[in-house]
Structures are given as structure tokens and as C-alpha cells.
PDB file of C-alpha atoms in Angstrom:
ATOM      1  CA  MET A   1       9.629 -40.125  -9.507  1.00 44.00           C
ATOM      2  CA  ASN A   2       7.141 -37.604  -8.092  1.00 50.00           C
ATOM      3  CA  GLN A   3       7.640 -35.268 -11.041  1.00 51.00           C
ATOM      4  CA  ALA A   4       7.316 -38.155 -13.472  1.00 52.00           C
ATOM      5  CA  ILE A   5       3.982 -39.123 -11.906  1.00 48.00           C
ATOM      6  CA  GLN A   6       2.756 -35.518 -12.041  1.00 48.00           C
ATOM      7  CA  ARG A   7       3.674 -35.294 -15.738  1.00 50.00           C
ATOM      8  CA  GLN A   8       1.798 -38.543 -16.464  1.00 49.00           C
ATOM      9  CA  LEU A   9      -1.339 -37.765 -14.464  1.00 46.00           C
ATOM     10  CA  GLY A  10      -1.699 -34.068 -15.255  1.00 50.00           C
ATOM     11  CA  LYS A  11      -3.324 -32.501 -18.285  1.00 57.00           C
ATOM     12  CA  THR A  12       0.106 -31.252 -19.364  1.00 55.00           C
ATOM     13  CA  ASP A  13       3.663 -32.513 -18.928  1.00 52.00           C
ATOM     14  CA  SER A  14       4.423 -29.701 -16.474  1.00 55.00           C
ATOM     15  CA  PRO A  15       6.435 -30.624 -13.348  1.00 55.00           C
ATOM     16  CA  ILE A  16       3.851 -28.846 -11.175  1.00 57.00           C
ATOM     17  CA  GLU A  17       0.155 -29.519 -10.567  1.00 69.00           C
ATOM     18  CA  ASP A  18      -2.372 -28.486 -13.196  1.00 71.00           C
ATOM     19  CA  GLU A  19      -3.858 -25.708 -11.046  1.00 75.00           C
ATOM     20  CA  LEU A  20      -0.421 -24.245 -10.380  1.00 75.00           C
ATOM     21  CA  GLU A  21       0.498 -24.571 -14.052  1.00 80.00           C
ATOM     22  CA  ASP A  22      -2.606 -22.619 -15.061  1.00 79.00           C
ATOM     23  CA  ALA A  23      -1.832 -19.861 -12.556  1.00 77.00           C
ATOM     24  CA  PHE A  24       1.844 -19.852 -13.577  1.00 80.00           C
ATOM     25  CA  SER A  25       0.952 -19.492 -17.253  1.00 82.00           C
ATOM     26  CA  ARG A  26      -1.436 -16.624 -16.535  1.00 83.00           C
ATOM     27  CA  MET A  27       1.175 -14.810 -14.466  1.00 84.00           C
ATOM     28  CA  LEU A  28       3.907 -15.325 -17.046  1.00 87.00           C
ATOM     29  CA  SER A  29       1.710 -14.108 -19.896  1.00 86.00           C
ATOM     30  CA  GLU A  30       0.569 -11.011 -18.028  1.00 86.00           C
ATOM     31  CA  GLY A  31       4.009 -10.294 -16.590  1.00 87.00           C
ATOM     32  CA  THR A  32       5.671 -10.422 -19.996  1.00 90.00           C
ATOM     33  CA  GLN A  33       3.181  -7.900 -21.377  1.00 90.00           C
ATOM     34  CA  ARG A  34       3.505  -5.592 -18.369  1.00 90.00           C
ATOM     35  CA  LEU A  35       7.290  -5.599 -18.335  1.00 92.00           C
ATOM     36  CA  HIS A  36       7.529  -4.811 -22.035  1.00 93.00           C
ATOM     37  CA  ARG A  37       5.343  -1.707 -21.807  1.00 93.00           C
ATOM     38  CA  SER A  38       6.693   1.591 -23.026  1.00 95.00           C
ATOM     39  CA  TRP A  39       7.347   4.384 -20.532  1.00 96.00           C
ATOM     40  CA  ARG A  40       4.079   5.952 -21.615  1.00 96.00           C
ATOM     41  CA  GLY A  41       2.205   2.730 -20.915  1.00 95.00           C
ATOM     42  CA  VAL A  42       3.801   2.342 -17.486  1.00 95.00           C
ATOM     43  CA  LEU A  43       3.067   5.936 -16.445  1.00 97.00           C
ATOM     44  CA  VAL A  44      -0.502   6.064 -17.743  1.00 96.00           C
ATOM     45  CA  THR A  45      -1.426   2.720 -16.170  1.00 95.00           C
ATOM     46  CA  GLY A  46       0.152   3.793 -12.878  1.00 96.00           C
ATOM     47  CA  PHE A  47      -1.583   7.170 -12.956  1.00 97.00           C
ATOM     48  CA  PHE A  48      -4.956   5.471 -13.336  1.00 96.00           C
ATOM     49  CA  GLY A  49      -4.048   3.135 -10.479  1.00 95.00           C
ATOM     50  CA  GLY A  50      -3.478   6.120  -8.199  1.00 97.00           C
ATOM     51  CA  THR A  51      -6.712   7.830  -9.215  1.00 97.00           C
ATOM     52  CA  GLU A  52      -8.803   4.701  -8.755  1.00 96.00           C
ATOM     53  CA  VAL A  53      -7.387   3.858  -5.343  1.00 96.00           C
ATOM     54  CA  ALA A  54      -8.065   7.462  -4.308  1.00 98.00           C
ATOM     55  CA  LEU A  55     -11.762   6.846  -4.946  1.00 97.00           C
ATOM     56  CA  GLY A  56     -11.507   3.902  -2.563  1.00 97.00           C
ATOM     57  CA  VAL A  57      -9.962   6.308  -0.042  1.00 98.00           C
ATOM     58  CA  LEU A  58     -12.982   8.584  -0.491  1.00 98.00           C
ATOM     59  CA  ALA A  59     -15.286   5.671   0.336  1.00 98.00           C
ATOM     60  CA  TYR A  60     -13.104   4.758   3.328  1.00 98.00           C
ATOM     61  CA  LEU A  61     -13.118   8.287   4.750  1.00 98.00           C
ATOM     62  CA  SER A  62     -16.853   8.742   4.203  1.00 98.00           C
ATOM     63  CA  VAL A  63     -17.788   5.554   6.043  1.00 98.00           C
ATOM     64  CA  LEU A  64     -15.228   6.134   8.788  1.00 98.00           C
ATOM     65  CA  ASP A  65     -16.465   9.675   9.347  1.00 98.00           C
ATOM     66  CA  ALA A  66     -20.087   8.483   9.545  1.00 98.00           C
ATOM     67  CA  THR A  67     -19.575   5.347  11.648  1.00 97.00           C
ATOM     68  CA  HIS A  68     -16.141   5.630  13.317  1.00 96.00           C
ATOM     69  CA  ARG A  69     -15.702   1.920  12.606  1.00 97.00           C
ATOM     70  CA  PRO A  70     -12.403   1.197  10.809  1.00 96.00           C
ATOM     71  CA  LEU A  71     -13.337  -2.376   9.882  1.00 97.00           C
ATOM     72  CA  LEU A  72     -16.520  -1.243   8.158  1.00 98.00           C
ATOM     73  CA  ALA A  73     -14.606   1.532   6.427  1.00 98.00           C
ATOM     74  CA  GLY A  74     -12.090  -1.072   5.276  1.00 97.00           C
ATOM     75  CA  LEU A  75     -14.842  -2.924   3.457  1.00 97.00           C
ATOM     76  CA  ALA A  76     -15.882   0.333   1.799  1.00 98.00           C
ATOM     77  CA  PHE A  77     -12.314   0.833   0.632  1.00 98.00           C
ATOM     78  CA  SER A  78     -12.621  -2.356  -1.436  1.00 97.00           C
ATOM     79  CA  ILE A  79     -14.178  -0.085  -4.099  1.00 97.00           C
ATOM     80  CA  GLY A  80     -10.617   1.000  -4.864  1.00 96.00           C
ATOM     81  CA  PHE A  81      -9.325  -2.545  -5.305  1.00 96.00           C
ATOM     82  CA  LEU A  82     -12.338  -3.494  -7.412  1.00 96.00           C
ATOM     83  CA  ALA A  83     -11.617  -0.510  -9.669  1.00 94.00           C
ATOM     84  CA  LEU A  84      -8.018  -1.713 -10.028  1.00 93.00           C
ATOM     85  CA  LEU A  85      -9.182  -5.233 -10.855  1.00 92.00           C
ATOM     86  CA  LEU A  86     -11.875  -4.357 -13.370  1.00 92.00           C
ATOM     87  CA  GLY A  87     -10.179  -1.256 -14.781  1.00 89.00           C
ATOM     88  CA  ARG A  88      -6.896  -3.113 -15.428  1.00 86.00           C
ATOM     89  CA  SER A  89      -4.745  -0.452 -13.802  1.00 89.00           C
ATOM     90  CA  GLU A  90      -2.163  -1.253 -11.125  1.00 90.00           C
ATOM     91  CA  LEU A  91      -0.414  -0.227  -7.943  1.00 90.00           C
ATOM     92  CA  PHE A  92       3.339  -0.323  -7.429  1.00 90.00           C
ATOM     93  CA  THR A  93       2.876  -2.994  -4.745  1.00 84.00           C
ATOM     94  CA  GLU A  94       0.960  -5.230  -7.165  1.00 78.00           C
ATOM     95  CA  GLY A  95       4.213  -5.571  -9.112  1.00 75.00           C
ATOM     96  CA  PHE A  96       5.889  -7.889  -6.633  1.00 86.00           C
ATOM     97  CA  ILE A  97       4.865 -11.400  -7.635  1.00 88.00           C
ATOM     98  CA  ILE A  98       3.938 -11.367 -11.343  1.00 88.00           C
ATOM     99  CA  PRO A  99       6.845  -9.297 -12.733  1.00 92.00           C
ATOM    100  CA  VAL A 100       9.373 -11.012 -10.444  1.00 91.00           C
ATOM    101  CA  VAL A 101       8.228 -14.452 -11.624  1.00 89.00           C
ATOM    102  CA  THR A 102       8.559 -13.194 -15.200  1.00 91.00           C
ATOM    103  CA  VAL A 103      12.126 -11.985 -14.609  1.00 92.00           C
ATOM    104  CA  ALA A 104      13.000 -15.258 -12.849  1.00 90.00           C
ATOM    105  CA  ALA A 105      11.738 -17.100 -15.937  1.00 89.00           C
ATOM    106  CA  LYS A 106      14.065 -14.927 -18.062  1.00 90.00           C
ATOM    107  CA  ARG A 107      11.180 -13.452 -20.028  1.00 90.00           C
ATOM    108  CA  ALA A 108      12.209  -9.902 -19.048  1.00 91.00           C
ATOM    109  CA  SER A 109      15.202  -8.096 -17.569  1.00 94.00           C
ATOM    110  CA  LEU A 110      15.939  -6.495 -14.224  1.00 95.00           C
ATOM    111  CA  SER A 111      16.070  -3.080 -15.906  1.00 96.00           C
ATOM    112  CA  GLN A 112      12.530  -3.589 -17.179  1.00 95.00           C
ATOM    113  CA  LEU A 113      11.466  -4.542 -13.658  1.00 94.00           C
ATOM    114  CA  GLY A 114      13.060  -1.361 -12.326  1.00 95.00           C
ATOM    115  CA  LYS A 115      11.239   0.700 -14.947  1.00 96.00           C
ATOM    116  CA  LEU A 116       7.908  -0.878 -14.020  1.00 95.00           C
ATOM    117  CA  TRP A 117       8.417  -0.372 -10.279  1.00 95.00           C
ATOM    118  CA  GLY A 118       9.807   3.149 -10.465  1.00 96.00           C
ATOM    119  CA  GLY A 119       7.392   4.435 -13.077  1.00 96.00           C
ATOM    120  CA  THR A 120       4.334   2.876 -11.466  1.00 96.00           C
ATOM    121  CA  MET A 121       5.219   4.188  -7.997  1.00 97.00           C
ATOM    122  CA  PHE A 122       5.763   7.721  -9.279  1.00 97.00           C
ATOM    123  CA  ALA A 123       2.567   7.709 -11.346  1.00 97.00           C
ATOM    124  CA  ASN A 124       0.524   6.204  -8.475  1.00 97.00           C
ATOM    125  CA  LEU A 125       1.563   9.060  -6.197  1.00 98.00           C
ATOM    126  CA  VAL A 126       0.939  11.770  -8.792  1.00 98.00           C
ATOM    127  CA  GLY A 127      -2.482  10.416  -9.786  1.00 98.00           C
ATOM    128  CA  GLY A 128      -3.455   9.902  -6.163  1.00 98.00           C
ATOM    129  CA  TRP A 129      -2.386  13.437  -5.171  1.00 98.00           C
ATOM    130  CA  VAL A 130      -4.518  14.951  -7.936  1.00 98.00           C
ATOM    131  CA  ILE A 131      -7.655  13.077  -6.901  1.00 98.00           C
ATOM    132  CA  MET A 132      -7.063  13.729  -3.196  1.00 98.00           C
ATOM    133  CA  TRP A 133      -6.896  17.451  -4.010  1.00 98.00           C
ATOM    134  CA  LEU A 134     -10.259  17.147  -5.738  1.00 98.00           C
ATOM    135  CA  ILE A 135     -11.730  15.176  -2.836  1.00 98.00           C
ATOM    136  CA  MET A 136     -10.544  17.594  -0.165  1.00 98.00           C
ATOM    137  CA  THR A 137     -11.813  20.529  -2.185  1.00 98.00           C
ATOM    138  CA  GLY A 138     -15.158  18.910  -2.882  1.00 98.00           C
ATOM    139  CA  PHE A 139     -15.724  17.431   0.598  1.00 98.00           C
ATOM    140  CA  PRO A 140     -14.524  19.916   3.230  1.00 98.00           C
ATOM    141  CA  GLU A 141     -16.566  18.021   5.831  1.00 98.00           C
ATOM    142  CA  LEU A 142     -14.022  15.198   5.556  1.00 98.00           C
ATOM    143  CA  HIS A 143     -11.015  17.363   6.436  1.00 98.00           C
ATOM    144  CA  SER A 144     -11.004  16.546  10.139  1.00 98.00           C
ATOM    145  CA  GLN A 145     -11.315  12.789   9.604  1.00 98.00           C
ATOM    146  CA  THR A 146      -8.629  12.851   6.911  1.00 98.00           C
ATOM    147  CA  VAL A 147      -6.133  14.677   9.131  1.00 98.00           C
ATOM    148  CA  GLU A 148      -6.841  12.291  12.007  1.00 98.00           C
ATOM    149  CA  SER A 149      -6.442   9.192   9.843  1.00 98.00           C
ATOM    150  CA  ALA A 150      -3.318  10.464   8.102  1.00 98.00           C
ATOM    151  CA  THR A 151      -1.624  11.486  11.357  1.00 98.00           C
ATOM    152  CA  HIS A 152      -1.834   7.871  12.536  1.00 97.00           C
ATOM    153  CA  PHE A 153       0.622   6.993   9.749  1.00 98.00           C
ATOM    154  CA  ALA A 154       2.713  10.110   9.160  1.00 97.00           C
ATOM    155  CA  ALA A 155       3.464  10.574  12.872  1.00 95.00           C
ATOM    156  CA  SER A 156       4.580   6.963  13.340  1.00 96.00           C
ATOM    157  CA  PRO A 157       8.365   6.750  13.704  1.00 95.00           C
ATOM    158  CA  LEU A 158      10.293   3.744  12.555  1.00 97.00           C
ATOM    159  CA  SER A 159       9.899   1.046  15.191  1.00 98.00           C
ATOM    160  CA  ALA A 160       9.480  -2.706  15.359  1.00 98.00           C
ATOM    161  CA  GLN A 161       5.701  -2.262  15.366  1.00 98.00           C
ATOM    162  CA  SER A 162       5.510   0.147  12.424  1.00 98.00           C
ATOM    163  CA  PHE A 163       7.911  -1.923  10.322  1.00 98.00           C
ATOM    164  CA  CYS A 164       5.966  -5.114  11.046  1.00 98.00           C
ATOM    165  CA  LEU A 165       2.759  -3.363   9.981  1.00 98.00           C
ATOM    166  CA  ALA A 166       4.478  -2.422   6.710  1.00 98.00           C
ATOM    167  CA  VAL A 167       5.654  -6.010   6.197  1.00 98.00           C
ATOM    168  CA  LEU A 168       2.111  -7.282   6.757  1.00 98.00           C
ATOM    169  CA  GLY A 169       0.783  -4.658   4.345  1.00 97.00           C
ATOM    170  CA  GLY A 170       3.122  -5.919   1.622  1.00 96.00           C
ATOM    171  CA  MET A 171       2.092  -9.497   2.321  1.00 96.00           C
ATOM    172  CA  VAL A 172      -1.623  -8.731   2.040  1.00 96.00           C
ATOM    173  CA  ILE A 173      -1.468  -6.854  -1.259  1.00 95.00           C
ATOM    174  CA  THR A 174       0.808  -9.480  -2.840  1.00 94.00           C
ATOM    175  CA  LEU A 175      -1.381 -12.303  -1.563  1.00 93.00           C
ATOM    176  CA  MET A 176      -4.376 -10.567  -3.154  1.00 94.00           C
ATOM    177  CA  THR A 177      -2.574 -10.615  -6.494  1.00 90.00           C
ATOM    178  CA  ARG A 178      -1.652 -14.261  -6.041  1.00 87.00           C
ATOM    179  CA  MET A 179      -5.233 -15.246  -5.207  1.00 91.00           C
ATOM    180  CA  GLN A 180      -6.668 -13.333  -8.158  1.00 91.00           C
ATOM    181  CA  HIS A 181      -4.313 -15.079 -10.563  1.00 83.00           C
ATOM    182  CA  GLY A 182      -5.061 -18.447  -9.049  1.00 81.00           C
ATOM    183  CA  THR A 183      -8.606 -18.496 -10.434  1.00 86.00           C
ATOM    184  CA  ASP A 184     -10.584 -17.655 -13.562  1.00 87.00           C
ATOM    185  CA  SER A 185     -13.679 -16.922 -11.450  1.00 93.00           C
ATOM    186  CA  VAL A 186     -14.644 -13.229 -11.450  1.00 94.00           C
ATOM    187  CA  PRO A 187     -16.550 -13.610  -8.137  1.00 95.00           C
ATOM    188  CA  GLY A 188     -13.427 -15.231  -6.706  1.00 96.00           C
ATOM    189  CA  LYS A 189     -11.265 -12.308  -7.838  1.00 95.00           C
ATOM    190  CA  ILE A 190     -13.760  -9.866  -6.312  1.00 96.00           C
ATOM    191  CA  ALA A 191     -13.770 -11.800  -3.026  1.00 97.00           C
ATOM    192  CA  ALA A 192      -9.956 -11.561  -2.905  1.00 96.00           C
ATOM    193  CA  ALA A 193     -10.143  -7.779  -3.418  1.00 96.00           C
ATOM    194  CA  VAL A 194     -12.710  -7.338  -0.634  1.00 97.00           C
ATOM    195  CA  ALA A 195     -10.775  -9.566   1.769  1.00 97.00           C
ATOM    196  CA  ALA A 196      -7.524  -7.693   1.131  1.00 97.00           C
ATOM    197  CA  ALA A 197      -9.226  -4.316   1.600  1.00 97.00           C
ATOM    198  CA  PHE A 198     -10.699  -5.465   4.905  1.00 97.00           C
ATOM    199  CA  LEU A 199      -7.272  -6.469   6.196  1.00 97.00           C
ATOM    200  CA  LEU A 200      -5.252  -3.628   4.725  1.00 97.00           C
ATOM    201  CA  ALA A 201      -7.496  -0.629   5.354  1.00 97.00           C
ATOM    202  CA  GLY A 202      -9.689  -2.028   8.126  1.00 97.00           C
ATOM    203  CA  LEU A 203      -6.738  -3.003  10.320  1.00 97.00           C
ATOM    204  CA  ARG A 204      -4.744   0.074   9.259  1.00 97.00           C
ATOM    205  CA  LEU A 205      -1.726  -1.835   8.033  1.00 98.00           C
ATOM    206  CA  PHE A 206       1.008   0.339   6.566  1.00 98.00           C
ATOM    207  CA  HIS A 207       0.831   0.561   2.784  1.00 97.00           C
ATOM    208  CA  SER A 208       3.126   2.925   0.937  1.00 96.00           C
ATOM    209  CA  ILE A 209       0.618   4.066  -1.708  1.00 96.00           C
ATOM    210  CA  LEU A 210      -2.766   3.813   0.028  1.00 96.00           C
ATOM    211  CA  ASP A 211      -1.671   5.604   3.192  1.00 98.00           C
ATOM    212  CA  SER A 212       0.304   8.183   1.214  1.00 98.00           C
ATOM    213  CA  LEU A 213      -2.973   9.269  -0.355  1.00 98.00           C
ATOM    214  CA  LEU A 214      -4.464   9.805   3.094  1.00 98.00           C
ATOM    215  CA  ILE A 215      -1.406  11.853   4.020  1.00 98.00           C
ATOM    216  CA  PHE A 216      -1.625  13.884   0.790  1.00 98.00           C
ATOM    217  CA  GLY A 217      -5.269  14.617   1.554  1.00 98.00           C
ATOM    218  CA  ALA A 218      -4.355  15.898   5.006  1.00 98.00           C
ATOM    219  CA  LEU A 219      -1.570  18.056   3.563  1.00 98.00           C
ATOM    220  CA  VAL A 220      -3.961  19.535   0.999  1.00 98.00           C
ATOM    221  CA  THR A 221      -6.248  20.755   3.801  1.00 98.00           C
ATOM    222  CA  GLY A 222      -3.443  22.859   5.251  1.00 97.00           C
ATOM    223  CA  LYS A 223      -4.335  21.586   8.731  1.00 97.00           C
ATOM    224  CA  ALA A 224      -1.930  18.649   9.006  1.00 98.00           C
ATOM    225  CA  PRO A 225       0.539  18.690  11.938  1.00 97.00           C
ATOM    226  CA  PHE A 226       3.240  17.350   9.600  1.00 97.00           C
ATOM    227  CA  GLY A 227       4.765  18.185   6.232  1.00 97.00           C
ATOM    228  CA  TYR A 228       6.063  16.477   3.119  1.00 97.00           C
ATOM    229  CA  LEU A 229       9.424  15.723   4.758  1.00 97.00           C
ATOM    230  CA  GLU A 230       7.668  13.746   7.504  1.00 97.00           C
ATOM    231  CA  TRP A 231       5.731  11.911   4.808  1.00 98.00           C
ATOM    232  CA  LEU A 232       8.966  11.090   2.966  1.00 97.00           C
ATOM    233  CA  GLY A 233      10.519   9.630   6.119  1.00 97.00           C
ATOM    234  CA  TRP A 234       7.463   7.468   6.745  1.00 98.00           C
ATOM    235  CA  PHE A 235       7.244   6.499   3.062  1.00 98.00           C
ATOM    236  CA  SER A 236      10.890   5.387   2.931  1.00 97.00           C
ATOM    237  CA  TYR A 237      10.666   2.706   5.605  1.00 98.00           C
ATOM    238  CA  THR A 238       7.146   1.678   4.607  1.00 98.00           C
ATOM    239  CA  VAL A 239       8.253   0.916   1.042  1.00 97.00           C
ATOM    240  CA  VAL A 240      11.061  -1.263   2.408  1.00 97.00           C
ATOM    241  CA  GLY A 241       8.629  -3.090   4.704  1.00 98.00           C
ATOM    242  CA  ASN A 242       6.162  -3.622   1.858  1.00 97.00           C
ATOM    243  CA  LEU A 243       8.969  -5.037  -0.293  1.00 96.00           C
ATOM    244  CA  VAL A 244      10.055  -7.410   2.461  1.00 96.00           C
ATOM    245  CA  GLY A 245       6.508  -8.629   3.040  1.00 96.00           C
ATOM    246  CA  GLY A 246       5.586  -9.023  -0.607  1.00 94.00           C
ATOM    247  CA  LEU A 247       8.856 -10.440  -1.888  1.00 94.00           C
ATOM    248  CA  LEU A 248      10.142 -12.507   1.030  1.00 93.00           C
ATOM    249  CA  PHE A 249       6.951 -13.988   2.463  1.00 91.00           C
ATOM    250  CA  VAL A 250       4.872 -14.449  -0.694  1.00 90.00           C
ATOM    251  CA  THR A 251       6.859 -14.138  -3.923  1.00 90.00           C
ATOM    252  CA  LEU A 252       9.901 -16.119  -2.783  1.00 89.00           C
ATOM    253  CA  LEU A 253       7.698 -19.018  -1.710  1.00 85.00           C
ATOM    254  CA  ARG A 254       6.014 -18.969  -5.119  1.00 79.00           C
ATOM    255  CA  LEU A 255       9.431 -19.070  -6.797  1.00 85.00           C
ATOM    256  CA  LEU A 256      10.498 -22.030  -4.671  1.00 86.00           C
ATOM    257  CA  ARG A 257       7.226 -23.868  -5.357  1.00 80.00           C
ATOM    258  CA  SER A 258       7.611 -23.367  -9.121  1.00 80.00           C
ATOM    259  CA  LYS A 259      11.414 -23.791  -9.247  1.00 82.00           C
ATOM    260  CA  ASP A 260      11.400 -26.623 -11.787  1.00 82.00           C
ATOM    261  CA  ARG A 261       8.918 -24.824 -14.021  1.00 83.00           C
ATOM    262  CA  LEU A 262      11.006 -21.644 -13.868  1.00 83.00           C
ATOM    263  CA  GLU A 263      14.103 -23.565 -14.885  1.00 80.00           C
ATOM    264  CA  GLU A 264      12.246 -24.956 -17.900  1.00 83.00           C
ATOM    265  CA  GLU A 265      11.130 -21.470 -18.953  1.00 78.00           C
ATOM    266  CA  GLY A 266      14.630 -20.103 -18.437  1.00 74.00           C
ATOM    267  CA  ALA A 267      16.134 -22.837 -20.613  1.00 79.00           C
ATOM    268  CA  GLU A 268      13.578 -22.173 -23.361  1.00 77.00           C
ATOM    269  CA  ALA A 269      14.305 -18.435 -23.218  1.00 68.00           C
ATOM    270  CA  ALA A 270      18.046 -19.119 -23.434  1.00 68.00           C
ATOM    271  CA  ASP A 271      17.567 -21.425 -26.430  1.00 64.00           C
ATOM    272  CA  ALA A 272      15.393 -18.827 -28.148  1.00 68.00           C
ATOM    273  CA  GLY A 273      18.008 -16.148 -27.550  1.00 61.00           C
ATOM    274  CA  ALA A 274      20.793 -18.340 -28.917  1.00 54.00           C
ATOM    275  CA  SER A 275      18.928 -19.255 -32.089  1.00 55.00           C
TER     276      SER A 275
END
């Protein structure tokens, strides 16, 4: 009865509310396009995502070095998320909710999801490393602050605290994506980017791509008390924590909320494939 009432009162005959239907349609449209990119499209978009976030890292380090206030530096880092939003590039961790919803709706395959995740992650790291090399070469006065900030992450062993910080980091970045696709308002999308930057960078949550760029910067200086193997160990558990936070605490709830709508899309996709 509830679904019948929603279908009668809403603008469409969708089993979910109009606002959720609009957001669902936007996510499905974008996700289908993203998951059907060629390898070249995935790698180029991911490379730009890494380079643009690295510019946010530059802003973060500059403000932190001048003020020694992480929360203020976190706001400065929002430059990176705004570049991602307006430049239409993407981070690996932005691929949790939209592509997964698309696969759940049977508009793309798991292999396409794996290609998007793997290619975007690799390209993010490569693009970020390149720009961090440029930043460390161009701003030697930031070397000390970069090494200090990076050591906070790279020297953190796997523990309940560090894993929880990684889970929270995955939640924040996925929630940012969800909020941005829940509105057509550009100021609203910008507000979501600033809020997420404040939480993620300002509170120094563990984020596999963002913090890797800090670590790469420290390694480029040649003064870091750690190496690439230490980074790889930190990166491995942080990626898992980000996945848990983004998929379990945000994406799964979205799938449950839109279960009936997903079933409709899946049935339509099956009918289209059979015809």
C-alpha cells in the first residue's frame, strides 16, 4: 500500500520518493557512462584526478606550514575537491556508490567495475606523484612540513585506531559523492566538497589517495624516515578501511533504500538483453 501511494502522489510512478528518484536517475546515468569508458578514458580521468587533488595538498601544506592549524588547512584542501567537482575528474574512492549502484541495477558488469577501480587508483597515484615531485621541487620551504605530515600516516601501524580512521575516511568521501548527486544546486555541491575536505584533511582521517600524495611528497624530498615499502603497508590496510567505510556504511544503505527501484532496473536490463 505504501508503494502504491507513493506511485500515485509522486511525479513519477517510481516506488521511491521523487527526490530519491531524481538522485537515483542521475547516479545511474553517470555510472553507466563511467563504467563503459575505455581504458584510455579511465586512465586519463584518473590521472587528472591525482593531479588536481595534489594541488589541494599544496594548499593544505601551505596553510598548515603558515598557521599550524590542521582544521584551517583542511578547509584550504577543499580546493582539491572543488577541482575534482568542476573539472569532472575522479578519485578511486569516489567510485564506491555510483558505479556500485549501476552494477546492482545490471547496467554494467563486475569486470567493468574492477577496471574502473583498478585503473583509477593506479592513475590517481601516478598523477599525484608527478605533481608532488613538482611541488617539492618548486617549494623546498615545505619539505619539513611535508615530512612531518606524511610521517603521521606512514608510521602508523595497523591498529584499531588507524583502521577506524580509514573506515571514517571512506565514509566521508562516499558521503560527499552522495550529497553532490542528491542536488542540482552548484552551491550545494560546493558546500559538500568543503565540508568533506574539512573532515577528511582537517581531522587527518586516513584516505588512501590523499595521504599517499603527502607520503610521496615526503619521499621525494629524500628526508623521509620511511620508504616505499612502509607506504605500501600503510596503503594496503587503508584501502581496505576506505572500502569498508564507503561500501558498508554508505553504499549498502543506499542499495537497501532503493531496493525496489534497483529490482525494476534489473528486470528492464534483463528484458533488454533477452530481446
